[in-house]
Coordinates of C-alpha atoms in Angstrom, one line a residue:
Chain Q
M1 CA 51.0 115.1 229.8
T2 CA 47.3 115.0 227.8
R3 CA 47.1 116.4 224.3
G4 CA 43.8 117.4 222.4
R5 CA 44.7 115.2 219.1
K6 CA 41.8 113.7 217.7
Q7 CA 41.6 110.0 218.0
A8 CA 40.1 107.3 215.5
T9 CA 37.6 105.7 216.6
S10 CA 38.3 102.3 215.6
Y11 CA 40.5 100.8 213.1
A12 CA 38.2 100.2 210.4
D13 CA 38.1 103.7 210.6
K14 CA 41.9 104.1 210.2
A15 CA 42.1 101.6 207.4
R16 CA 39.7 104.0 205.3
L17 CA 42.2 106.9 205.4
P18 CA 44.8 106.5 202.8
A19 CA 48.9 105.6 204.2
K20 CA 49.9 109.0 204.2
A21 CA 46.4 111.1 206.0
R22 CA 47.6 108.3 209.0
A23 CA 51.1 108.4 209.3
N24 CA 51.7 111.0 212.7
P25 CA 54.8 111.8 213.1
P26 CA 56.8 111.1 216.0
A27 CA 57.1 113.2 219.0
V28 CA 60.9 114.6 219.2
I29 CA 62.2 114.9 222.5
L30 CA 65.3 116.7 224.2
V31 CA 66.1 115.8 227.4
E32 CA 67.9 119.0 229.5
P33 CA 68.7 120.6 226.5
Q34 CA 71.6 123.3 228.0
L35 CA 71.0 125.8 225.1
G36 CA 68.4 127.6 223.3
E37 CA 70.5 127.8 219.9
N38 CA 70.5 124.3 219.7
I39 CA 66.8 123.9 220.4
G40 CA 66.0 126.8 218.0
T41 CA 68.2 124.6 215.2
T42 CA 66.6 120.9 216.4
A43 CA 62.9 122.6 214.9
R44 CA 64.6 124.0 212.2
A45 CA 65.5 120.6 211.1
M46 CA 62.4 119.4 212.4
M47 CA 60.4 121.6 210.0
N48 CA 62.6 120.4 207.6
C49 CA 61.8 116.9 207.7
G50 CA 57.7 117.0 208.1
L51 CA 58.0 116.7 212.3
T52 CA 56.2 119.1 214.6
D53 CA 55.7 118.0 218.1
L54 CA 58.8 119.3 220.1
R55 CA 58.8 118.3 223.4
L56 CA 61.4 119.6 226.4
V57 CA 62.7 117.7 229.3
D58 CA 63.8 120.6 232.2
P59 CA 65.4 122.8 229.7
K60 CA 68.9 125.0 230.8
E61 CA 67.6 127.8 228.4
D62 CA 64.5 129.6 227.2
W63 CA 63.1 128.1 223.7
L64 CA 61.5 131.3 223.0
S65 CA 64.8 133.7 223.5
E66 CA 65.5 135.4 221.0
K67 CA 68.5 133.1 220.0
A68 CA 66.6 130.8 219.8
L69 CA 63.7 131.7 217.8
G70 CA 66.9 133.2 215.7
A71 CA 68.0 129.8 215.4
S72 CA 65.1 128.5 214.0
S73 CA 64.8 130.2 210.9
G74 CA 61.4 129.7 210.1
A75 CA 60.6 127.5 212.5
E76 CA 59.1 129.6 215.4
K77 CA 55.8 127.7 215.3
I78 CA 57.3 124.3 216.5
L79 CA 58.9 126.3 219.3
E80 CA 56.0 128.4 220.2
K81 CA 54.1 124.7 220.6
A82 CA 57.0 123.5 222.7
R83 CA 55.7 121.9 225.6
R84 CA 58.1 121.5 229.0
T85 CA 58.1 118.7 231.2
A86 CA 59.9 117.8 234.4
T87 CA 61.0 114.2 233.2
V88 CA 61.5 112.0 231.0
E89 CA 58.4 109.4 231.9
E90 CA 56.4 112.7 231.7
A91 CA 57.4 113.7 228.3
I92 CA 56.6 109.9 226.7
A93 CA 53.7 109.5 228.7
D94 CA 50.7 109.5 225.7
L95 CA 53.3 107.9 223.6
E96 CA 53.3 103.8 222.7
I97 CA 57.3 103.2 221.0
V98 CA 59.9 105.3 222.0
Y99 CA 63.7 105.3 220.0
A100 CA 66.4 106.6 221.8
T101 CA 69.4 108.3 220.0
T102 CA 72.7 107.0 221.1
A103 CA 76.3 107.5 220.2
R104 CA 77.7 104.2 222.1
R105 CA 76.5 100.3 223.1
R106 CA 75.8 100.2 226.6
E107 CA 75.9 96.8 229.0
L108 CA 72.1 97.1 228.0
V109 CA 69.5 94.2 226.2
K110 CA 68.2 96.5 223.8
T111 CA 66.9 96.0 219.8
V112 CA 69.5 98.9 218.1
M113 CA 68.9 99.9 214.6
T114 CA 70.4 102.1 212.0
A115 CA 68.2 105.6 211.2
R116 CA 67.3 104.1 208.0
A117 CA 65.4 100.3 209.8
A118 CA 64.2 102.2 212.4
S119 CA 62.4 104.7 210.4
A120 CA 61.2 102.3 208.2
D121 CA 59.7 100.4 211.8
M122 CA 58.5 104.3 212.5
R123 CA 56.6 104.6 209.3
A124 CA 55.0 101.0 209.3
R125 CA 53.9 101.8 213.1
S126 CA 52.7 105.3 212.6
E127 CA 51.0 104.3 209.5
G128 CA 49.1 101.6 212.1
G129 CA 48.1 104.2 214.3
Q130 CA 51.0 104.1 217.2
R131 CA 52.0 107.4 218.9
L132 CA 55.7 107.2 218.2
G133 CA 58.2 109.6 220.2
L134 CA 62.3 110.0 219.6
L135 CA 64.8 110.7 222.8
F136 CA 67.7 113.3 222.3
G137 CA 69.9 113.5 224.8
R138 CA 72.1 116.4 226.7
E139 CA 74.4 118.1 223.9
R140 CA 77.8 116.6 225.9
I141 CA 76.7 113.6 228.0
G142 CA 73.8 112.1 226.2
L143 CA 71.3 109.8 227.8
T144 CA 71.4 108.1 231.0
N145 CA 71.4 104.3 231.5
H146 CA 67.5 105.1 233.5
E147 CA 66.5 107.0 230.5
L148 CA 67.6 104.5 228.2
G149 CA 65.7 101.6 229.9
L150 CA 62.6 104.3 229.3
A151 CA 63.0 103.6 225.5
N152 CA 61.6 100.2 223.1
I153 CA 64.8 100.5 220.5
V154 CA 67.7 102.1 220.5
I155 CA 69.0 104.5 217.0
E156 CA 72.4 104.4 216.4
V157 CA 73.2 106.3 213.2
P158 CA 76.2 104.9 211.4
M159 CA 78.9 107.7 210.2
N160 CA 82.8 107.7 210.4
P161 CA 83.8 105.1 213.0
E162 CA 86.7 107.8 214.3
H163 CA 84.6 111.1 214.2
S164 CA 80.7 109.8 214.5
S165 CA 79.4 112.7 217.2
L166 CA 77.4 114.8 215.7
N167 CA 75.8 117.6 217.4
L168 CA 72.3 117.8 218.6
A169 CA 70.1 119.6 215.9
Q170 CA 72.7 117.3 213.6
A171 CA 71.1 114.3 214.9
V172 CA 67.8 115.1 214.9
L173 CA 68.0 115.9 211.2
V174 CA 69.8 112.8 210.2
V175 CA 67.3 111.0 211.7
G176 CA 64.3 113.3 210.6
Y177 CA 65.6 112.8 206.7
E178 CA 64.9 109.3 207.1
W179 CA 62.1 109.9 208.6
F180 CA 60.8 111.7 205.8
Q181 CA 62.7 109.5 203.3
A182 CA 60.2 106.4 204.4
G183 CA 57.6 108.3 203.0
Y184 CA 59.2 110.0 200.1
D185 CA 57.3 108.0 197.3
G186 CA 58.8 109.9 194.1
P187 CA 61.2 109.4 191.5
E188 CA 64.8 109.2 192.5
A189 CA 66.2 110.4 189.2
V190 CA 64.1 112.8 186.5
T191 CA 65.6 114.4 183.7
T192 CA 64.3 118.2 183.4
Y193 CA 63.8 119.4 180.2
N194 CA 63.0 123.6 180.1
R195 CA 60.7 124.4 177.3
T196 CA 61.7 121.9 174.4
K197 CA 61.6 118.0 174.8
P198 CA 63.5 115.3 173.8
V199 CA 64.5 114.6 170.3
T200 CA 63.1 111.5 168.0
K201 CA 65.3 108.8 166.5
E202 CA 64.1 110.0 163.3
L203 CA 65.5 113.2 164.3
L204 CA 68.4 112.4 165.5
Q205 CA 68.9 110.2 162.2
E206 CA 68.6 112.9 160.0
L207 CA 70.9 115.5 162.0
F208 CA 73.6 112.1 161.8
D209 CA 72.4 112.7 157.9
H210 CA 73.1 116.1 157.6
L211 CA 76.5 116.0 159.8
E212 CA 78.3 113.4 157.4
S213 CA 77.0 114.1 154.1
E214 CA 78.9 117.6 155.0
L215 CA 81.7 115.8 157.0
I216 CA 81.8 114.3 153.6
L217 CA 81.7 117.0 151.3
C218 CA 84.6 119.0 153.2
G219 CA 87.1 115.8 153.4
F220 CA 86.8 115.2 156.7
L221 CA 85.8 111.8 156.1
R222 CA 87.4 111.4 153.0
H223 CA 89.1 107.9 153.7
D224 CA 86.6 104.9 152.8
A225 CA 88.5 102.3 155.3
K226 CA 87.8 104.3 158.5
R227 CA 84.5 106.0 157.5
P228 CA 82.2 102.9 159.1
S229 CA 84.2 103.0 162.3
M230 CA 84.6 107.2 162.3
I231 CA 81.1 107.2 161.8
V232 CA 79.9 104.6 164.6
N233 CA 81.7 106.6 166.8
I234 CA 80.6 110.1 166.3
R235 CA 76.9 108.6 165.7
N236 CA 77.5 107.0 169.6
M237 CA 78.9 110.2 170.9
L238 CA 75.7 112.1 169.8
Q239 CA 73.5 109.5 171.0
R240 CA 74.9 109.7 174.6
A241 CA 74.1 113.1 175.4
E242 CA 70.4 112.7 174.7
L243 CA 69.6 115.5 172.8
T244 CA 66.5 117.7 173.3
L245 CA 64.7 118.9 169.7
Q246 CA 66.3 122.4 170.1
E247 CA 69.6 121.2 170.7
V248 CA 69.2 119.3 167.2
R249 CA 68.4 122.6 165.6
T250 CA 71.0 124.5 166.6
L251 CA 73.6 121.6 165.6
H252 CA 72.1 121.9 162.2
G253 CA 72.6 125.4 163.0
M254 CA 76.3 125.6 163.9
I255 CA 77.5 122.6 161.3
K256 CA 76.4 124.7 158.3
E257 CA 77.4 127.6 159.5
L258 CA 81.1 125.6 160.2
R259 CA 81.1 124.5 156.7
Y260 CA 79.8 127.8 154.7
G261 CA 80.3 130.6 157.1
R262 CA 79.8 133.6 155.2
R263 CA 81.9 131.7 151.7
P264 CA 80.4 132.8 148.5
D265 CA 79.4 128.4 147.8
R266 CA 77.0 128.8 151.1
P267 CA 74.1 127.5 150.1
K268 CA 71.0 129.8 149.0
R269 CA 68.5 127.8 150.6
Q270 CA 69.1 125.8 153.4
P271 CA 67.6 122.3 153.5
G272 CA 63.9 122.6 155.2
Y273 CA 64.3 119.7 158.1
K274 CA 61.4 117.6 159.8
S275 CA 63.0 119.0 162.9
D276 CA 62.1 122.2 162.2
K277 CA 58.0 121.6 162.1
A278 CA 58.4 118.7 164.9
Chain B
M1 CA 94.9 123.2 190.5
T2 CA 97.5 119.6 190.8
R3 CA 96.8 117.0 192.9
G4 CA 99.6 114.4 194.1
R5 CA 97.5 111.4 194.4
K6 CA 98.6 108.5 192.7
Q7 CA 96.9 107.0 190.1
A8 CA 96.6 103.2 189.2
T9 CA 98.2 102.3 186.3
S10 CA 95.9 100.4 184.5
Y11 CA 92.0 98.7 185.2
A12 CA 93.3 95.6 186.5
D13 CA 95.8 97.2 189.1
K14 CA 92.3 98.4 189.9
A15 CA 90.8 95.9 190.0
R16 CA 92.8 93.7 192.4
L17 CA 92.1 95.9 194.8
P18 CA 88.7 95.7 197.5
A19 CA 85.4 97.6 196.3
K20 CA 86.1 99.1 199.5
A21 CA 90.1 100.6 199.0
R22 CA 89.4 101.4 195.5
A23 CA 87.2 104.1 196.6
N24 CA 88.0 107.6 196.7
P25 CA 85.5 109.5 198.1
P26 CA 84.3 112.9 196.2
A27 CA 85.8 116.3 197.1
V28 CA 83.3 118.6 198.6
I29 CA 83.4 122.6 196.7
L30 CA 82.0 125.1 198.5
V31 CA 81.5 128.5 196.5
E32 CA 82.0 131.3 197.5
P33 CA 80.6 130.7 201.2
Q34 CA 80.3 133.6 203.3
L35 CA 81.0 132.8 206.5
G36 CA 84.1 131.3 207.8
E37 CA 82.1 129.7 210.4
N38 CA 79.7 127.9 208.1
I39 CA 83.1 126.1 206.3
G40 CA 84.0 125.1 210.0
T41 CA 81.0 123.3 210.0
T42 CA 81.0 121.7 207.0
A43 CA 84.2 120.2 207.9
R44 CA 82.8 118.8 210.7
A45 CA 79.8 116.7 209.0
M46 CA 82.5 116.2 205.9
M47 CA 84.8 114.4 209.1
N48 CA 81.8 112.6 210.1
C49 CA 81.1 111.3 206.2
G50 CA 84.4 110.3 205.5
L51 CA 84.7 113.3 203.1
T52 CA 88.4 114.7 203.6
D53 CA 88.8 116.4 200.6
L54 CA 87.6 120.8 200.9
R55 CA 88.5 123.2 198.2
L56 CA 87.3 126.9 198.3
V57 CA 86.5 129.0 196.0
D58 CA 86.6 132.7 196.4
P59 CA 85.9 132.1 200.1
K60 CA 84.6 135.5 202.2
E61 CA 85.7 134.8 205.3
D62 CA 89.2 133.2 206.5
W63 CA 88.9 129.3 206.6
L64 CA 91.5 129.2 209.8
S65 CA 90.1 131.8 211.9
E66 CA 89.7 131.3 215.1
K67 CA 85.8 130.6 214.9
A68 CA 86.4 128.7 211.5
L69 CA 88.8 126.3 213.6
G70 CA 86.3 126.2 216.7
A71 CA 82.7 125.5 214.6
S72 CA 85.0 121.9 212.7
S73 CA 85.1 120.6 216.3
G74 CA 88.0 118.1 215.5
A75 CA 88.1 118.8 211.9
E76 CA 91.0 121.3 212.0
K77 CA 92.9 118.7 209.0
I78 CA 90.5 119.0 206.9
L79 CA 91.0 123.1 207.2
E80 CA 94.0 123.2 207.1
K81 CA 94.6 121.1 203.7
A82 CA 91.8 123.0 202.0
R83 CA 92.7 124.7 199.1
R84 CA 91.4 127.9 197.5
T85 CA 90.8 128.7 193.9
A86 CA 90.0 131.7 192.2
T87 CA 86.7 129.4 189.6
V88 CA 84.3 127.2 189.8
E89 CA 86.5 125.7 187.1
E90 CA 89.6 125.8 188.6
A91 CA 88.1 123.6 191.4
I92 CA 86.8 120.7 189.5
A93 CA 89.7 120.8 186.6
D94 CA 91.1 117.2 188.0
L95 CA 87.7 115.9 188.3
E96 CA 85.5 113.6 186.1
I97 CA 82.1 114.3 187.2
V98 CA 80.7 117.2 189.6
Y99 CA 77.2 116.7 191.0
A100 CA 75.7 119.8 192.2
T101 CA 72.8 120.2 194.5
T102 CA 70.4 123.0 194.6
A103 CA 67.0 124.0 195.8
R104 CA 65.2 125.0 193.0
R105 CA 64.6 123.7 189.9
R106 CA 66.4 125.5 186.5
E107 CA 65.7 126.3 183.1
L108 CA 68.1 123.7 182.0
V109 CA 68.3 120.3 180.4
K110 CA 70.0 118.1 183.7
T111 CA 69.5 114.9 185.4
V112 CA 68.2 115.0 188.3
M113 CA 68.9 113.1 191.5
T114 CA 67.9 113.3 195.1
A115 CA 71.0 112.8 197.6
R116 CA 70.1 109.0 198.0
A117 CA 70.4 107.9 194.2
A118 CA 73.1 110.2 193.6
S119 CA 75.3 108.5 196.4
A120 CA 75.0 105.1 194.6
D121 CA 75.9 106.3 191.5
M122 CA 78.7 108.4 193.4
R123 CA 79.9 105.0 195.0
A124 CA 79.5 102.8 191.7
R125 CA 81.5 105.1 190.0
S126 CA 83.8 106.2 192.9
E127 CA 84.6 101.8 192.7
G128 CA 85.2 102.4 188.8
G129 CA 87.7 104.6 190.2
Q130 CA 86.3 107.8 188.5
R131 CA 86.8 111.0 189.8
L132 CA 84.2 113.1 191.8
G133 CA 83.5 116.4 193.6
L134 CA 80.2 118.0 195.0
L135 CA 79.4 121.4 194.5
F136 CA 77.6 123.8 196.9
G137 CA 76.4 126.9 196.3
R138 CA 76.6 130.5 198.4
E139 CA 74.6 130.6 201.8
R140 CA 71.7 132.6 200.1
I141 CA 71.9 132.6 196.4
G142 CA 72.9 129.0 195.9
L143 CA 74.3 128.6 192.6
T144 CA 74.5 130.0 189.3
N145 CA 73.1 128.5 186.0
H146 CA 76.5 129.1 184.7
E147 CA 77.7 127.4 187.2
L148 CA 75.0 124.0 187.2
G149 CA 76.2 124.0 183.9
L150 CA 79.8 123.3 184.7
A151 CA 78.3 120.3 186.4
N152 CA 76.7 116.4 185.4
I153 CA 74.2 115.5 187.8
V154 CA 71.9 117.7 190.0
I155 CA 71.3 116.5 193.0
E156 CA 67.7 117.1 195.4
V157 CA 67.2 116.3 198.7
P158 CA 63.5 115.4 199.2
M159 CA 62.6 117.5 202.1
N160 CA 59.3 118.7 203.8
P161 CA 57.9 121.2 200.5
E162 CA 57.1 124.0 203.2
H163 CA 60.3 124.3 204.5
S164 CA 63.5 122.5 202.6
S165 CA 65.9 124.9 202.5
L166 CA 69.2 123.7 204.5
N167 CA 71.8 125.6 206.0
L168 CA 75.0 124.6 204.2
A169 CA 76.6 122.2 206.5
Q170 CA 73.4 120.5 207.2
A171 CA 73.2 120.0 203.5
V172 CA 76.8 118.8 203.2
L173 CA 75.3 116.2 206.0
V174 CA 72.8 114.6 204.0
V175 CA 74.7 114.3 201.0
G176 CA 77.8 113.0 202.6
Y177 CA 75.1 110.6 205.3
E178 CA 73.5 109.2 201.9
W179 CA 77.4 108.6 200.8
F180 CA 78.7 107.1 203.7
Q181 CA 75.7 105.1 203.9
A182 CA 75.8 104.1 200.4
G183 CA 79.4 102.3 201.2
Y184 CA 78.0 101.0 204.8
D185 CA 77.5 96.9 205.1
G186 CA 76.7 96.5 208.5
P187 CA 73.7 95.0 210.3
E188 CA 70.4 97.4 210.0
A189 CA 69.6 96.0 212.9
V190 CA 70.8 94.1 215.9
T191 CA 70.0 93.1 219.7
T192 CA 73.1 94.0 221.7
Y193 CA 73.0 91.9 225.1
N194 CA 75.6 92.7 228.3
R195 CA 77.5 89.5 229.5
T196 CA 74.1 87.2 229.5
K197 CA 72.7 85.5 226.4
P198 CA 69.3 84.6 225.1
V199 CA 67.7 81.6 226.8
T200 CA 66.7 78.4 225.4
K201 CA 63.4 77.1 224.8
E202 CA 64.2 74.7 227.7
L203 CA 65.1 76.5 230.3
L204 CA 61.7 79.4 229.7
Q205 CA 59.5 76.2 229.9
E206 CA 61.2 75.4 233.2
L207 CA 60.0 79.2 233.8
F208 CA 56.7 78.7 233.0
D209 CA 56.3 75.8 234.8
H210 CA 57.9 77.3 238.3
L211 CA 55.8 80.3 237.7
E212 CA 52.7 78.2 236.9
S213 CA 52.5 76.0 239.7
E214 CA 53.0 78.6 242.1
L215 CA 50.2 80.5 240.5
I216 CA 47.7 77.1 241.2
L217 CA 49.1 77.0 244.8
C218 CA 48.3 80.8 245.6
G219 CA 45.0 80.2 243.7
F220 CA 45.4 82.4 240.8
L221 CA 44.6 79.9 238.0
R222 CA 42.2 77.8 241.0
H223 CA 39.6 78.3 237.8
D224 CA 40.1 75.1 235.7
A225 CA 37.9 76.4 232.9
K226 CA 39.6 79.5 232.9
R227 CA 43.8 78.3 232.9
P228 CA 44.2 77.3 229.7
S229 CA 43.7 80.0 228.0
M230 CA 45.4 82.4 231.2
I231 CA 48.1 80.1 230.7
V232 CA 48.8 80.9 227.2
N233 CA 48.6 84.3 227.8
I234 CA 50.5 84.4 230.2
R235 CA 53.6 82.7 228.0
N236 CA 53.1 85.0 225.2
M237 CA 53.8 87.9 226.7
L238 CA 57.1 86.3 228.3
Q239 CA 57.6 84.7 225.0
R240 CA 57.9 88.4 223.2
A241 CA 60.2 89.5 226.0
E242 CA 62.9 87.9 224.9
L243 CA 64.5 86.6 227.8
T244 CA 68.1 86.3 228.4
L245 CA 69.1 83.4 231.0
Q246 CA 70.2 86.5 233.5
E247 CA 66.4 87.5 233.6
V248 CA 65.0 84.3 233.8
R249 CA 67.2 83.6 236.8
T250 CA 66.2 87.0 238.1
L251 CA 62.1 86.5 237.3
H252 CA 62.2 82.5 239.7
G253 CA 64.1 84.6 242.5
M254 CA 60.5 87.5 242.0
I255 CA 58.0 84.2 242.2
K256 CA 59.9 82.4 244.9
E257 CA 60.2 85.7 246.6
L258 CA 56.8 87.2 246.0
R259 CA 54.8 83.6 247.2
Y260 CA 57.0 83.1 250.3
G261 CA 58.9 86.1 251.5
R262 CA 59.7 85.7 255.0
R263 CA 56.8 83.8 255.5
P264 CA 56.7 80.5 257.8
D265 CA 56.0 78.1 255.0
R266 CA 59.1 79.1 252.9
P267 CA 60.5 76.0 251.2
K268 CA 63.5 75.6 253.6
R269 CA 65.5 74.7 249.6
Q270 CA 64.9 76.3 246.6
P271 CA 64.8 73.4 243.6
G272 CA 67.7 73.0 241.6
Y273 CA 67.1 74.7 238.3
K274 CA 68.8 73.7 234.6
S275 CA 69.1 77.8 234.4
D276 CA 71.8 78.4 237.5
K277 CA 73.6 75.6 235.9
A278 CA 73.5 77.4 232.3

């Protein structure tokens, strides 16, 4: 199997490219997949994870059937570019390191990694320019020991030991997901805002002052002895909410309306809060 | 919705239990799932990940149909125990923290986490005794802003931005997979052995001696000047293979047969190697 991918001419050439550009994703090799639909859902999972190179060893159904194309929901390109080979040896001929997934341990001397550890290993090798492959076995019986012997590393996905079997596309998704995460460098947690922004402590303090003065006037904070601890608790609760500017404005309005509503003692003019100008 | 789970009577009680025993997995809540088959494949993914509590808000098809049960392949128990509610509010009534999955950002002030960060958060809360839920939207249109407003935290799964949509069961699988990994404390990489074991350096040295003496006798290492660097390379190659005792024995035999075969100068007795007794 020859492939048209352009090789960098030297290590120095590759080193000039940023790591992301150098990363060449692993090929996915399915051994004797039985159902066209499973090839389609595998293509979809690959597309989700940024994998594009699909190789099919002696597939038992057409991977361009309507059923297969339908199951790929948007990943038709991967199916159209997929290559068929007669043997695993032919499918992996141009690769340097092959990872095989398997559900059960064999009588073989092998390095076994979790999907996460294998993905870190794959990213490092891929960025170093190595050509990688992920070998997935038949739907029911997996890989033979002969086929496993062609792989460098075995991947075992830690799952509920009482129910660990994944279907073909799910196995591809989990390993592909880990491959994608190993290259993800975005934030792990962010707070999204609409057109508003988090409030400053100064404007939050102004809200506390407004609320507490009205709570004293209306009688809620009438007990001098309890007042300090009640104020701490109220402030703490509002701190925890990480309010935005817009929400602080809304709360000022709510306090005023709750306190005065349409009653005749409602102040003619609302005091001007800094938050109204911020 | 009331549930029969026994609550620990105090924090002190909970603290005496090991972390694993205290972990109560999050409930999975599907909002208006359209297809029984998707409920079935969701149950299978839940079982893979050690999740058991499935709640269905106004499902559009029977979750105990033959199709749904078939798709669950072994997770029928989860479907049989699944609870139907009319609203999301009812489905999450007994929970304390709810995580919602969504494919697109909204105009809401929300903490957004990756599946990995959310899973670490879930594990910590779960081990602290909190009751958690994972909210998944309708197949095509996901969750409404009203439903998202009922959740504490939003989960966004980092995926290929050009093709990030996962089907329902795949979304449950990825989040459930991360939940399971967050509790996994096994090794990330091991080497498996069959009935043999890694060889000691002493027995490996004996193999080098045997190989090199035969390579000198047969003429392969006849050039004195090149010999030292050739020996370094041969030894290095064999070191890298991390040979087992059985493999060293096999190599001794291979060297002898390659050198002498059935030829008349074959030594009558093979020298006794330590590896034969180890």
